[in-house]
Coordinates of C-alpha atoms in Angstrom, one line a residue:
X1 CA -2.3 32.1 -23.8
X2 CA 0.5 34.3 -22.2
X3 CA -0.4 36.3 -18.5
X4 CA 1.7 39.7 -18.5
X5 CA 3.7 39.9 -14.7
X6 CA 5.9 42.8 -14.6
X7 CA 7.0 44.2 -18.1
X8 CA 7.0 40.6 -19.8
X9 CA 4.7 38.2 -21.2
X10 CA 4.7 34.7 -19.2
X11 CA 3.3 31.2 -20.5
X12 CA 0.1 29.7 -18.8
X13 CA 2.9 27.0 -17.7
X14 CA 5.3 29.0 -15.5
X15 CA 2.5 30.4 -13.5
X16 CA 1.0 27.1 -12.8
X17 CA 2.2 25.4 -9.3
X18 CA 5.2 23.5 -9.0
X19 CA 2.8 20.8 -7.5
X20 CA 0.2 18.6 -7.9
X21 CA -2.2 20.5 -5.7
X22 CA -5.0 17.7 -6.5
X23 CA -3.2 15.2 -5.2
X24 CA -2.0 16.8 -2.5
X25 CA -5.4 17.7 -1.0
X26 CA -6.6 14.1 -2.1
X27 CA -4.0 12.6 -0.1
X28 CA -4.3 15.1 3.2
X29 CA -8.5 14.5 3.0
X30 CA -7.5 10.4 3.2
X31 CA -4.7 11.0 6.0
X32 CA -7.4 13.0 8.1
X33 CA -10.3 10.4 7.4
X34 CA -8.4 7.9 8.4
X35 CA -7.3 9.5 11.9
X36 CA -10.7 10.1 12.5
X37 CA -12.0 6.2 11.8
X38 CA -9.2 5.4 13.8
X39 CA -10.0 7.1 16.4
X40 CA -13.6 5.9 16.5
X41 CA -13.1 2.4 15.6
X42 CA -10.7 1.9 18.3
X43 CA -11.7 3.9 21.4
X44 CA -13.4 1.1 23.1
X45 CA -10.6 -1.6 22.6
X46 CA -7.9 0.6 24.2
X47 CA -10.3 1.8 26.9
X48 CA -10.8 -1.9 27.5
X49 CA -7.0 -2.7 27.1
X50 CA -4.4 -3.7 30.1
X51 CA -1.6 -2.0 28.5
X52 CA -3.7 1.5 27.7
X53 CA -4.3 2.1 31.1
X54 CA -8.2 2.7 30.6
X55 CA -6.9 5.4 27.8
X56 CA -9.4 5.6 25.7
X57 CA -7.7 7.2 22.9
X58 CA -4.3 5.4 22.9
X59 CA -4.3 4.6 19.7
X60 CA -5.6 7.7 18.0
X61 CA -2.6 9.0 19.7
X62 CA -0.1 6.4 18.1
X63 CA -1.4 6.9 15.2
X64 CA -1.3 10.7 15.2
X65 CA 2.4 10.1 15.9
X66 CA 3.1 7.4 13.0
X67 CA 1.4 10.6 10.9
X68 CA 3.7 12.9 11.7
X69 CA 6.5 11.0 11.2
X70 CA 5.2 9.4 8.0
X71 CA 4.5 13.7 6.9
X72 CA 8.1 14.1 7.9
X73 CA 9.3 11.7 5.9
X74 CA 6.9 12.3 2.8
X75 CA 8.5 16.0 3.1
X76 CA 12.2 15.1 3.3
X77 CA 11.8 12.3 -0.1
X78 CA 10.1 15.3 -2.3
X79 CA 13.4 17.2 -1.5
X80 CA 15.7 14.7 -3.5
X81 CA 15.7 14.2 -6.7
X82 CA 14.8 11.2 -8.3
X83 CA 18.4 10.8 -10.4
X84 CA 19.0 9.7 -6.3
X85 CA 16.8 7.4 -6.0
X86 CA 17.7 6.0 -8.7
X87 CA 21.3 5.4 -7.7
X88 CA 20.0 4.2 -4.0
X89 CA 17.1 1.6 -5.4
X90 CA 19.5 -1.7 -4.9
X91 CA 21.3 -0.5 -2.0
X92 CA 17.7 0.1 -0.2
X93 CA 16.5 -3.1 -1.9
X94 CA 19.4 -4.8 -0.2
X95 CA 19.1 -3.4 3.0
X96 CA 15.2 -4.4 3.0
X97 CA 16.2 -8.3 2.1
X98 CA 18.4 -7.9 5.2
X99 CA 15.5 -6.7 7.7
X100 CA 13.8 -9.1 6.1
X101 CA 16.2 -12.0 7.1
X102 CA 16.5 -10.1 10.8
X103 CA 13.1 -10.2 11.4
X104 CA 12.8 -14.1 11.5
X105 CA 16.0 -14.6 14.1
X106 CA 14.4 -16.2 17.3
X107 CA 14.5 -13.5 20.1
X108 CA 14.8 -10.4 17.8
X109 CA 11.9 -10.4 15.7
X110 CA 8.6 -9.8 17.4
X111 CA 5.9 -12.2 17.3
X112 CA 1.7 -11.0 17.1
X113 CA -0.8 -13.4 16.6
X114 CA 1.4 -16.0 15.3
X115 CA 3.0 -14.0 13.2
X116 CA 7.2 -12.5 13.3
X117 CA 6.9 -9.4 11.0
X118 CA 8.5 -6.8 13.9
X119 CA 11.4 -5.6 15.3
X120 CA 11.5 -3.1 18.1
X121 CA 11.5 -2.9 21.5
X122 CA 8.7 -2.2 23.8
X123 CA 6.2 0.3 22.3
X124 CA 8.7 1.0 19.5
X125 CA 8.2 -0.9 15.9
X126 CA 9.1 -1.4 12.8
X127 CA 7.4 -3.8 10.1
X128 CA 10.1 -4.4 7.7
X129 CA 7.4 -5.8 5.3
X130 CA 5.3 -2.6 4.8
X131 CA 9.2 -1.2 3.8
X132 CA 9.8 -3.6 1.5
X133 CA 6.9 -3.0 -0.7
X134 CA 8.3 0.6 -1.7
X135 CA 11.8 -0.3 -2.0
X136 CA 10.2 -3.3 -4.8
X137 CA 8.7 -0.6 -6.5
X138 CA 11.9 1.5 -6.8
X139 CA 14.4 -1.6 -7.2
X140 CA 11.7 -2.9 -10.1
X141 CA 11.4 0.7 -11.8
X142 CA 15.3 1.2 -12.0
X143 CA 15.8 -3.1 -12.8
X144 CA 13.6 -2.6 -16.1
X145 CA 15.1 0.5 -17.2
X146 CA 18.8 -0.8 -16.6
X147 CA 17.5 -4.4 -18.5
X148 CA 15.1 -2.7 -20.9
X149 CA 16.9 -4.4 -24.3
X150 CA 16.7 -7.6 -22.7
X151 CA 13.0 -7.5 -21.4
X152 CA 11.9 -9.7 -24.1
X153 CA 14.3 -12.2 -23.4
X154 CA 13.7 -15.1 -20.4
X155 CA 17.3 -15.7 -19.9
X156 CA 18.7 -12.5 -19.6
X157 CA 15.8 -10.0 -18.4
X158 CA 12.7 -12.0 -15.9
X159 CA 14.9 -14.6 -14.7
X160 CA 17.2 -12.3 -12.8
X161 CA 14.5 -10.4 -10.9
X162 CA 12.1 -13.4 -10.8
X163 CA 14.9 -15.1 -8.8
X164 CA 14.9 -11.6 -6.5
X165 CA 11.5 -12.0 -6.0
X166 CA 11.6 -15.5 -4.9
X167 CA 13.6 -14.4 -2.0
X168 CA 11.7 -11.7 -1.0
X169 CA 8.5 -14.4 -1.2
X170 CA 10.0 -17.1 0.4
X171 CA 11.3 -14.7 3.5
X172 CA 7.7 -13.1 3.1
X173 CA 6.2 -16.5 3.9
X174 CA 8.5 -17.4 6.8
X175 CA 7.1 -14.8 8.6
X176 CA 4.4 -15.6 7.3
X177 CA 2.6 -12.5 5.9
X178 CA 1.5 -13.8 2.8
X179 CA -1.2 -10.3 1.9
X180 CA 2.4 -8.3 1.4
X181 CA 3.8 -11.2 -0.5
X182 CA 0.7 -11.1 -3.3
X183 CA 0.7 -7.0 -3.0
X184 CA 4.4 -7.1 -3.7
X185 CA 4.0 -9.9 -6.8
X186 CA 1.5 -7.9 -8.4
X187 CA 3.4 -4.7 -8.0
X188 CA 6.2 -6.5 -9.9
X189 CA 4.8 -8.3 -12.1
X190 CA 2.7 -4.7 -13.3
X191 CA 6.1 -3.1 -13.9
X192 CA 7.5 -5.4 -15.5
X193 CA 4.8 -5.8 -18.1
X194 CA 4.1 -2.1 -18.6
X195 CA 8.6 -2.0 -19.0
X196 CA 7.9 -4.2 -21.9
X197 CA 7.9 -7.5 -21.0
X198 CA 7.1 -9.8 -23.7
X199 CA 3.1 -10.3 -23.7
X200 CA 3.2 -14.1 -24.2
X201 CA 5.9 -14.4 -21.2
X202 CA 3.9 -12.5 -18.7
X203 CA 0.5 -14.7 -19.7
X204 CA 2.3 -17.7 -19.1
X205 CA 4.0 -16.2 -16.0
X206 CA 0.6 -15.4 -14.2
X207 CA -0.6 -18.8 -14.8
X208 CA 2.2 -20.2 -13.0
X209 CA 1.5 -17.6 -10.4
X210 CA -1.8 -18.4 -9.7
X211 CA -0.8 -21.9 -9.5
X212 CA 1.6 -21.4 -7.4
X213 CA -0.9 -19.3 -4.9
X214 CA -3.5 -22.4 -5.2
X215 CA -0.4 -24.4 -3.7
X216 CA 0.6 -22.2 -1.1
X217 CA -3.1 -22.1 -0.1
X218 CA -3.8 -25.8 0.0
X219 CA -0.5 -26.7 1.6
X220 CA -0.7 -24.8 4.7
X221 CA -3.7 -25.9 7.0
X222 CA -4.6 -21.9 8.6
X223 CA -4.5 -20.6 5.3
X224 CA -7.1 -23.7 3.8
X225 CA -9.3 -22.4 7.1
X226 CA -9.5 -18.6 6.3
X227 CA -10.8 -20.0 2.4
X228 CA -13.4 -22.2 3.6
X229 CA -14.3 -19.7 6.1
X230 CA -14.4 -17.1 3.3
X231 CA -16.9 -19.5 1.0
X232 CA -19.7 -19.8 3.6
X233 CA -18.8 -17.7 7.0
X234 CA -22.5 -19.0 8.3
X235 CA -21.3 -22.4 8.4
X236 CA -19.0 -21.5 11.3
X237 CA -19.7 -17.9 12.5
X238 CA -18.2 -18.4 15.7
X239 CA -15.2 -20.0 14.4
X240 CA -13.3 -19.9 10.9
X241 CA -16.1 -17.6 9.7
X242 CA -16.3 -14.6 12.5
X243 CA -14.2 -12.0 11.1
X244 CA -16.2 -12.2 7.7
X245 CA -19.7 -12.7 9.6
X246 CA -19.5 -9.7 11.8
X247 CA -17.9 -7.6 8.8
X248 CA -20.8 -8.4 6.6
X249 CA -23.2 -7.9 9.7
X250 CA -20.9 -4.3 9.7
X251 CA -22.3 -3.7 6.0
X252 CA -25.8 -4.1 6.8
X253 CA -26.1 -2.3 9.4
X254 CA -24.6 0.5 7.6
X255 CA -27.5 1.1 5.1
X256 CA -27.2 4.0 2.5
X257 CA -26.7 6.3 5.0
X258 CA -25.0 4.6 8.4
X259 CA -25.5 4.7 11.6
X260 CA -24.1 7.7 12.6
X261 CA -19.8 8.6 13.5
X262 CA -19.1 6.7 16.6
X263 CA -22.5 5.1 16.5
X264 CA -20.7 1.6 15.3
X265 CA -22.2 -1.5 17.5
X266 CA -19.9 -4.4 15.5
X267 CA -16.2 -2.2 16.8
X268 CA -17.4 -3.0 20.3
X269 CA -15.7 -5.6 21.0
X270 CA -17.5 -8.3 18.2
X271 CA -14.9 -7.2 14.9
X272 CA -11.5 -8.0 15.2
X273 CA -9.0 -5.9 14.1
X274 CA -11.6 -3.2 13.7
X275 CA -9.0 -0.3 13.5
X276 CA -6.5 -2.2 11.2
X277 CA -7.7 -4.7 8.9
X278 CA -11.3 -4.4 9.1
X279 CA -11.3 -0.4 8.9
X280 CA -13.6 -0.5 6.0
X281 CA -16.6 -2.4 7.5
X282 CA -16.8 0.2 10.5
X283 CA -17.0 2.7 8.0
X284 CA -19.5 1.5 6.1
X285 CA -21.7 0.6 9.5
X286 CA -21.1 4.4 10.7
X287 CA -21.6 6.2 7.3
X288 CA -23.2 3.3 5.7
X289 CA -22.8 3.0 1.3
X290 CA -22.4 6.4 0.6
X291 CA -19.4 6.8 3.0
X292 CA -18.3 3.4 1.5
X293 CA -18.1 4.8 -2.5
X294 CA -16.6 7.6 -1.3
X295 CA -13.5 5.9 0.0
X296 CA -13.6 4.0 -2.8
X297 CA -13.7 6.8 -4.8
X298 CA -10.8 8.7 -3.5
X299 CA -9.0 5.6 -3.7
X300 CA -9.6 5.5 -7.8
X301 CA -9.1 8.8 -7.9
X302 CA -5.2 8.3 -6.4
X303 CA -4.4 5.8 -8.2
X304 CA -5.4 7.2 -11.7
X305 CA -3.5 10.2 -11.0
X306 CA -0.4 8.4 -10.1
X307 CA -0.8 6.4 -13.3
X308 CA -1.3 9.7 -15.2
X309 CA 2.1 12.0 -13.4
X310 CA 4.0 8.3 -14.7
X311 CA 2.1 8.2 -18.1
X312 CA 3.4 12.2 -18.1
X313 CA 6.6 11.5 -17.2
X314 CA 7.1 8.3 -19.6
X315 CA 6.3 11.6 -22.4
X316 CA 9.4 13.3 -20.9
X317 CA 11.5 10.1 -21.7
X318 CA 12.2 9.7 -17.6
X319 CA 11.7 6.2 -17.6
X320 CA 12.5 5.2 -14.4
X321 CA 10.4 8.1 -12.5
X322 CA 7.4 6.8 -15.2
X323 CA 8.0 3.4 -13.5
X324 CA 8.0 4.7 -9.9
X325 CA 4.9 6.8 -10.2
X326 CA 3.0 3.7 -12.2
X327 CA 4.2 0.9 -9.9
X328 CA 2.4 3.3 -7.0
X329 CA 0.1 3.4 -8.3
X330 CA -0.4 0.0 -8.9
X331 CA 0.6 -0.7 -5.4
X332 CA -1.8 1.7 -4.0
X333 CA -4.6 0.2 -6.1
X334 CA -3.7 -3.4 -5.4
X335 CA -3.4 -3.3 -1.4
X336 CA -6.8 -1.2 -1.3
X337 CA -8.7 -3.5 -3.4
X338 CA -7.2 -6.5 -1.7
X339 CA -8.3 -5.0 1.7
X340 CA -11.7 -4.2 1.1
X341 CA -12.0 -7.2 -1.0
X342 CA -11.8 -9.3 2.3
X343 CA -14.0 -6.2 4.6
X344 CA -17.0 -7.1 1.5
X345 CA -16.3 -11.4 1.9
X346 CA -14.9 -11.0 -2.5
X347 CA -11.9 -12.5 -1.1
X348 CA -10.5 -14.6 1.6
X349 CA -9.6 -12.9 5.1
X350 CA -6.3 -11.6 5.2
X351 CA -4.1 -9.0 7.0
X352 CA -3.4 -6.3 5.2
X353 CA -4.0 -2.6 5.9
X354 CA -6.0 0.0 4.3
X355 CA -3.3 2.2 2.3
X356 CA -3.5 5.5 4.1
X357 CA -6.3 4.9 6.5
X358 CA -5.6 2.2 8.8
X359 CA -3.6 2.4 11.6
X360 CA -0.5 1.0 11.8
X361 CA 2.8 3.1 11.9
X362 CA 4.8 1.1 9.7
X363 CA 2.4 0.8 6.8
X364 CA 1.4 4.3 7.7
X365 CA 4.8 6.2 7.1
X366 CA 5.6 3.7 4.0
X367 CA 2.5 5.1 2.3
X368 CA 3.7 8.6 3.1
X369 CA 6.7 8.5 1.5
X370 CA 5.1 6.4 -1.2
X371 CA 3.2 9.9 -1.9
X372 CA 6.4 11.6 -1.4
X373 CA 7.7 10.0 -4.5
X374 CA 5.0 10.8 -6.3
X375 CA 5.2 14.5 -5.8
X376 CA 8.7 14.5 -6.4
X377 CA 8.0 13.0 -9.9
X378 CA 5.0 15.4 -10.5
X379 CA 7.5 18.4 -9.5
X380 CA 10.0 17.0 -11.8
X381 CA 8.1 16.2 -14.6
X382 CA 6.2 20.0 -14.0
X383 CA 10.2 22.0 -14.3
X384 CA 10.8 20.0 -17.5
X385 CA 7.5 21.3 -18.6
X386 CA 8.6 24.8 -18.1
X387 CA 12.0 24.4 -19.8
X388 CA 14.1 24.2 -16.5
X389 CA 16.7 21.3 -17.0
X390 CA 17.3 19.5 -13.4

């Protein structure tokens, strides 16, 4: 059907956005719900906190801050083109493995909870992990189109990158932050496969990887607690089992309906992490099951239409934007079903952010760009679609 604009007759296609307006409402609607969880989840923490000053709303206002920057930085990747990326996916790999390798040095990498995953200085961070699991996703999409004749083969197309990944794993577990080392395997692993790994390759690959997590589990003593804390949380609800125990109180508090915005008893002080990794469960105490299918909802929804711009752009023969936009997907899919996999007790505690929602600056700006990407490959795939070469 042609639309008449001027004195000539123009295809339904060139009058159609050079965006993905969908997505880019989807993802402003999840950028805004999560400032405003944020901002009630963690009111009384930073009102309580030394460091805040009695500010009640110091780390709305962080977060509000990571948002811009992460909007700034969504903007400035949708301007270049993915041909770019493409070029810069080892170098940025690279530079991540050395962040990586920065982070652990005694006396420059920041240490939280036990944990060295930051460098910066005073209130100034940077989480070279949360980095690392978009620069996988474009090293892994350009890796299997460079190596796609040799997918099939052990020798010459997994071994290479599963000896990259081992790397980035055992630096992951160093630190340790072993939730982005099993996001960042199953991103892999998912681009590889859908790049054409051999079937009976990957089956036996994820049954060494799932017996390889059994052994990480059962040889470090903190991660063994968080699992039997995970199978009965009553046994020890004031020990091993609090996080999960006052996250499941969270959910039934929460009803169908909730308690009301702000209302939340369990972000007072009883939840840990209530603004990070337990996001979820104040959600679903202040706007109960509904509010909770919602998110989960918008969640699907984001990552089926970043499967479907990569499924469109594998149509267009660009293979490695195809990769990107799937392997975003996947990531996006993964880390959210991880997260509220431990808020609902279906999986052991670990820390890991809510894509999008959570606070956290690092994580924050990495999912930005992450969306970035993924308009850049929409807009792409959108000018071949009209006959415009780029």
């Amino acid at each position: 059907m042609n639309t008449v604009v001027g004195n000539r007759h123009v295809g339904r296609s060139e009058i159609e956005p050079d965006f993905d307006t969908t997505l880019m409402w989807l993802a402003a609607a999840l950028l805004g719900f999560g400032a405003v969880m944020v901002c009630s989840a963690s009111i009384a923490i930073a009102e309580a906190a030394n460091f805040s000053a009695g500010r009640p709303y110091y780390y709305f206002v962080r977060h509000l801050i990571a948002l811009g920057v992460g909007v700034a930085a969504a903007m400035a990747v949708v301007l270049v083109p993915m041909r770019y990326w493409q070029m810069a996916a080892p170098f940025l790999f690279m530079t991540c493995v050395v962040l990586l390798v920065v982070v652990l040095i005694p006396g420059v990498g920041r240490e939280v909870n036990g944990s060295q995953r930051w460098l910066g200085y005073g209130t100034m961070s940077l989480q070279p992990s949360e980095l690392a699991k978009l620069f996988v996703v474009l090293y892994a999409a350009d890796y299997t189109v460079r190596k796609a004749s040799h997918m099939a083969s052990l020798r010459r197309g997994f071994l290479p990158m599963f000896s990259v990944m081992l790397l980035t794993g055992a630096l992951l577990l160093q630190e340790p932050d072993f939730g982005a080392f099993a996001v960042i395997t199953a991103v892999a692993m998912g681009m590889l496969f859908l790049g054409g790994m051999n079937w009976k390759l990957f089956a036996i690959l994820v049954v060494l990887l799932v017996f390889g997590f059994v052994m990480l589990i059962f040889s470090s003593p903190y991660r063994m607690e968080r699992v039997l804390g995970f199978m009965d949380p009553w046994a020890d609800p004031f020990g091993r089992g609090y996080q999960l125990s006052h996250a499941l109180i969270a959910f039934g508090r929460g009803e169908w309906f909730g308690v009301g915005l702000g209302a939340s008893v369990e972000k007072l002080f009883y939840l840990p992490e209530a603004h990070t990794d337990f996001l979820l469960a104040v959600i679903a105490e202040e706007l109960g099951f509904a509010g909770v299918v919602v998110t989960i909802g918008a969640f699907a929804w984001l990552s089926l239409r970043a499967i479907s711009i990569g499924n469109q752009a594998a149509r267009l023969e660009r293979h490695f934007s195809a990769l990107v936009a799937q392997g975003i997907g996947l990531w996006i899919a993964a880390q959210t079903m991880i997260n509220m996999g431990v808020n609902m007790g279906l999986l052991p505690t670990k820390g890991l952010t809510l894509p999008l929602l959570s606070y956290g600056g690092s994580s924050l700006v990495a999912s930005c760009m992450a969306l970035g990407l993924l308009m850049r490959v929409d807009y792409e795939n959108r000018q071949l679609m009209k006959g415009y070469t780029l």
